[in-house]
Amino acid sequence: MSTDDRSDELLELLGQERVRQILAATSRNPKSAKELSEECDVALSTIYRRVEDMIASDLLVERTRIESDGSHHSVYEANVDHLDVDIEDGTIDVSVHVREDAAQRFSRIWNDIRES
C-alpha cells in the first residue's frame, strides 16, 4: 500500500477524535477557541494545537469576529465541502474539496477564463 505524504497527513489528522469534533462543530457556524474548548470539553491548548494543524491542511479557516463593543477575536470555520478517499492500484489518495465564498468563486472563474 502506498500513499502520498499529504494523504497520509490528512488521514492521520482525521483519525483524531478532537479534530473530527472541531470539524463538526465549525461546520455549523464559526466558533472561537473558547467556544470549541467548551463544546469539545478539552483544554484551550489542545484546541489551539489541533486548529493550527487543521488550518495548515485547509480543513479550517480563521476569520476575525468583530463584536458590537468593537473588540475582536479569531473564530474558526470548517473549510471542507467534502472529502474523497480513492483506493486504486495499491494507492490511497485523499482529496479535500474546500468551500468557496462568492469572491473566491469569482476569482477562480476569472483566472480560468484568463488562462484559457
PDB file of C-alpha atoms in Angstrom:
ATOM      1  CA  MET A   1       0.000   0.000   0.000  1.00  0.00           C
ATOM      2  CA  SER A   2       1.335   3.415  -0.952  1.00  0.00           C
ATOM      3  CA  THR A   3       0.033   6.923  -0.224  1.00  0.00           C
ATOM      4  CA  ASP A   4       1.464  10.354  -0.782  1.00  0.00           C
ATOM      5  CA  ASP A   5       2.542  12.483   2.181  1.00  0.00           C
ATOM      6  CA  ARG A   6      -0.476  14.811   2.027  1.00  0.00           C
ATOM      7  CA  SER A   7      -2.917  11.901   2.051  1.00  0.00           C
ATOM      8  CA  ASP A   8      -1.054  10.350   4.986  1.00  0.00           C
ATOM      9  CA  GLU A   9      -1.213  13.630   6.904  1.00  0.00           C
ATOM     10  CA  LEU A  10      -4.926  14.103   6.227  1.00  0.00           C
ATOM     11  CA  LEU A  11      -5.826  10.553   7.213  1.00  0.00           C
ATOM     12  CA  GLU A  12      -3.754  10.821  10.391  1.00  0.00           C
ATOM     13  CA  LEU A  13      -5.320  14.178  11.255  1.00  0.00           C
ATOM     14  CA  LEU A  14      -8.871  12.989  10.589  1.00  0.00           C
ATOM     15  CA  GLY A  15      -8.192   9.928  12.721  1.00  0.00           C
ATOM     16  CA  GLN A  16      -8.069  12.168  15.794  1.00  0.00           C
ATOM     17  CA  GLU A  17     -11.352  12.417  17.686  1.00  0.00           C
ATOM     18  CA  ARG A  18     -10.772  16.076  18.648  1.00  0.00           C
ATOM     19  CA  VAL A  19     -10.151  17.045  15.026  1.00  0.00           C
ATOM     20  CA  ARG A  20     -13.436  15.427  13.995  1.00  0.00           C
ATOM     21  CA  GLN A  21     -15.243  17.197  16.864  1.00  0.00           C
ATOM     22  CA  ILE A  22     -13.797  20.568  15.834  1.00  0.00           C
ATOM     23  CA  LEU A  23     -14.658  19.972  12.187  1.00  0.00           C
ATOM     24  CA  ALA A  24     -18.242  19.024  13.053  1.00  0.00           C
ATOM     25  CA  ALA A  25     -18.694  21.985  15.429  1.00  0.00           C
ATOM     26  CA  THR A  26     -17.314  24.525  12.972  1.00  0.00           C
ATOM     27  CA  SER A  27     -19.370  23.165  10.097  1.00  0.00           C
ATOM     28  CA  ARG A  28     -22.495  24.583  11.771  1.00  0.00           C
ATOM     29  CA  ASN A  29     -21.127  28.068  12.378  1.00  0.00           C
ATOM     30  CA  PRO A  30     -17.800  29.788  13.161  1.00  0.00           C
ATOM     31  CA  LYS A  31     -16.551  29.200  16.710  1.00  0.00           C
ATOM     32  CA  SER A  32     -13.879  30.789  18.854  1.00  0.00           C
ATOM     33  CA  ALA A  33     -11.224  28.654  20.526  1.00  0.00           C
ATOM     34  CA  LYS A  34     -13.005  29.195  23.857  1.00  0.00           C
ATOM     35  CA  GLU A  35     -16.333  28.048  22.389  1.00  0.00           C
ATOM     36  CA  LEU A  36     -14.634  24.990  20.882  1.00  0.00           C
ATOM     37  CA  SER A  37     -12.930  24.222  24.183  1.00  0.00           C
ATOM     38  CA  GLU A  38     -16.280  24.287  25.988  1.00  0.00           C
ATOM     39  CA  GLU A  39     -18.149  22.330  23.314  1.00  0.00           C
ATOM     40  CA  CYS A  40     -15.458  19.659  22.947  1.00  0.00           C
ATOM     41  CA  ASP A  41     -14.677  19.620  26.688  1.00  0.00           C
ATOM     42  CA  VAL A  42     -10.901  19.935  26.223  1.00  0.00           C
ATOM     43  CA  ALA A  43      -8.200  22.405  27.230  1.00  0.00           C
ATOM     44  CA  LEU A  44      -7.672  25.550  25.156  1.00  0.00           C
ATOM     45  CA  SER A  45      -4.076  24.478  24.466  1.00  0.00           C
ATOM     46  CA  THR A  46      -5.368  21.290  22.816  1.00  0.00           C
ATOM     47  CA  ILE A  47      -7.819  23.285  20.702  1.00  0.00           C
ATOM     48  CA  TYR A  48      -5.088  25.665  19.529  1.00  0.00           C
ATOM     49  CA  ARG A  49      -2.764  22.770  18.566  1.00  0.00           C
ATOM     50  CA  ARG A  50      -5.490  20.982  16.605  1.00  0.00           C
ATOM     51  CA  VAL A  51      -6.742  24.195  14.970  1.00  0.00           C
ATOM     52  CA  GLU A  52      -3.211  25.059  13.810  1.00  0.00           C
ATOM     53  CA  ASP A  53      -2.827  21.635  12.169  1.00  0.00           C
ATOM     54  CA  MET A  54      -6.281  21.877  10.610  1.00  0.00           C
ATOM     55  CA  ILE A  55      -5.599  25.328   9.115  1.00  0.00           C
ATOM     56  CA  ALA A  56      -2.310  24.055   7.658  1.00  0.00           C
ATOM     57  CA  SER A  57      -4.244  21.206   5.992  1.00  0.00           C
ATOM     58  CA  ASP A  58      -7.015  23.503   4.652  1.00  0.00           C
ATOM     59  CA  LEU A  59      -9.656  21.884   6.868  1.00  0.00           C
ATOM     60  CA  LEU A  60     -10.348  25.169   8.723  1.00  0.00           C
ATOM     61  CA  VAL A  61     -10.089  28.866   8.004  1.00  0.00           C
ATOM     62  CA  GLU A  62      -9.503  31.590  10.562  1.00  0.00           C
ATOM     63  CA  ARG A  63     -11.665  34.691  10.442  1.00  0.00           C
ATOM     64  CA  THR A  64     -11.999  37.761  12.650  1.00  0.00           C
ATOM     65  CA  ARG A  65     -15.251  38.304  14.545  1.00  0.00           C
ATOM     66  CA  ILE A  66     -15.921  41.918  15.487  1.00  0.00           C
ATOM     67  CA  GLU A  67     -18.188  42.332  18.489  1.00  0.00           C
ATOM     68  CA  SER A  68     -20.668  45.187  18.994  1.00  0.00           C
ATOM     69  CA  ASP A  69     -18.322  46.821  21.528  1.00  0.00           C
ATOM     70  CA  GLY A  70     -15.560  46.979  18.909  1.00  0.00           C
ATOM     71  CA  SER A  71     -13.493  44.158  20.355  1.00  0.00           C
ATOM     72  CA  HIS A  72     -12.450  41.383  18.017  1.00  0.00           C
ATOM     73  CA  HIS A  73     -11.144  37.838  18.171  1.00  0.00           C
ATOM     74  CA  SER A  74     -10.443  34.876  15.927  1.00  0.00           C
ATOM     75  CA  VAL A  75     -13.095  32.361  15.037  1.00  0.00           C
ATOM     76  CA  TYR A  76     -12.658  29.170  13.074  1.00  0.00           C
ATOM     77  CA  GLU A  77     -14.869  27.811  10.335  1.00  0.00           C
ATOM     78  CA  ALA A  78     -14.843  24.478   8.532  1.00  0.00           C
ATOM     79  CA  ASN A  79     -13.371  24.914   5.076  1.00  0.00           C
ATOM     80  CA  VAL A  80     -14.386  21.497   3.790  1.00  0.00           C
ATOM     81  CA  ASP A  81     -17.212  20.893   1.375  1.00  0.00           C
ATOM     82  CA  HIS A  82     -16.398  17.188   1.159  1.00  0.00           C
ATOM     83  CA  LEU A  83     -13.545  14.690   1.218  1.00  0.00           C
ATOM     84  CA  ASP A  84     -12.838  11.937  -1.284  1.00  0.00           C
ATOM     85  CA  VAL A  85     -10.799   8.864  -0.465  1.00  0.00           C
ATOM     86  CA  ASP A  86      -9.786   6.909  -3.562  1.00  0.00           C
ATOM     87  CA  ILE A  87      -8.178   3.487  -3.301  1.00  0.00           C
ATOM     88  CA  GLU A  88      -6.821   2.250  -6.602  1.00  0.00           C
ATOM     89  CA  ASP A  89      -3.841   0.297  -7.893  1.00  0.00           C
ATOM     90  CA  GLY A  90      -2.239  -0.024  -4.462  1.00  0.00           C
ATOM     91  CA  THR A  91      -2.506   3.657  -3.560  1.00  0.00           C
ATOM     92  CA  ILE A  92      -4.743   5.736  -1.339  1.00  0.00           C
ATOM     93  CA  ASP A  93      -5.452   9.305  -2.328  1.00  0.00           C
ATOM     94  CA  VAL A  94      -7.352  11.810  -0.173  1.00  0.00           C
ATOM     95  CA  SER A  95      -8.787  14.935  -1.809  1.00  0.00           C
ATOM     96  CA  VAL A  96     -10.157  17.851   0.192  1.00  0.00           C
ATOM     97  CA  HIS A  97     -12.762  19.917  -1.609  1.00  0.00           C
ATOM     98  CA  VAL A  98     -12.853  23.319   0.063  1.00  0.00           C
ATOM     99  CA  ARG A  99     -15.798  25.658   0.348  1.00  0.00           C
ATOM    100  CA  GLU A 100     -15.747  28.789  -1.760  1.00  0.00           C
ATOM    101  CA  ASP A 101     -17.438  32.049  -0.982  1.00  0.00           C
ATOM    102  CA  ALA A 102     -18.689  34.245  -3.838  1.00  0.00           C
ATOM    103  CA  ALA A 103     -15.457  36.252  -4.094  1.00  0.00           C
ATOM    104  CA  GLN A 104     -13.296  33.123  -4.207  1.00  0.00           C
ATOM    105  CA  ARG A 105     -15.556  31.537  -6.817  1.00  0.00           C
ATOM    106  CA  PHE A 106     -15.431  34.693  -8.980  1.00  0.00           C
ATOM    107  CA  SER A 107     -11.614  34.823  -8.723  1.00  0.00           C
ATOM    108  CA  ARG A 108     -11.279  31.160  -9.659  1.00  0.00           C
ATOM    109  CA  ILE A 109     -13.602  31.513 -12.648  1.00  0.00           C
ATOM    110  CA  TRP A 110     -11.868  34.712 -13.783  1.00  0.00           C
ATOM    111  CA  ASN A 111      -8.451  33.049 -13.538  1.00  0.00           C
ATOM    112  CA  ASP A 112      -9.739  30.049 -15.526  1.00  0.00           C
ATOM    113  CA  ILE A 113     -11.023  32.386 -18.256  1.00  0.00           C
ATOM    114  CA  ARG A 114      -7.725  34.292 -18.413  1.00  0.00           C
ATOM    115  CA  GLU A 115      -5.710  31.071 -18.667  1.00  0.00           C
ATOM    116  CA  SER A 116      -7.870  29.698 -21.484  1.00  0.00           C
TER     117      SER A 116
END
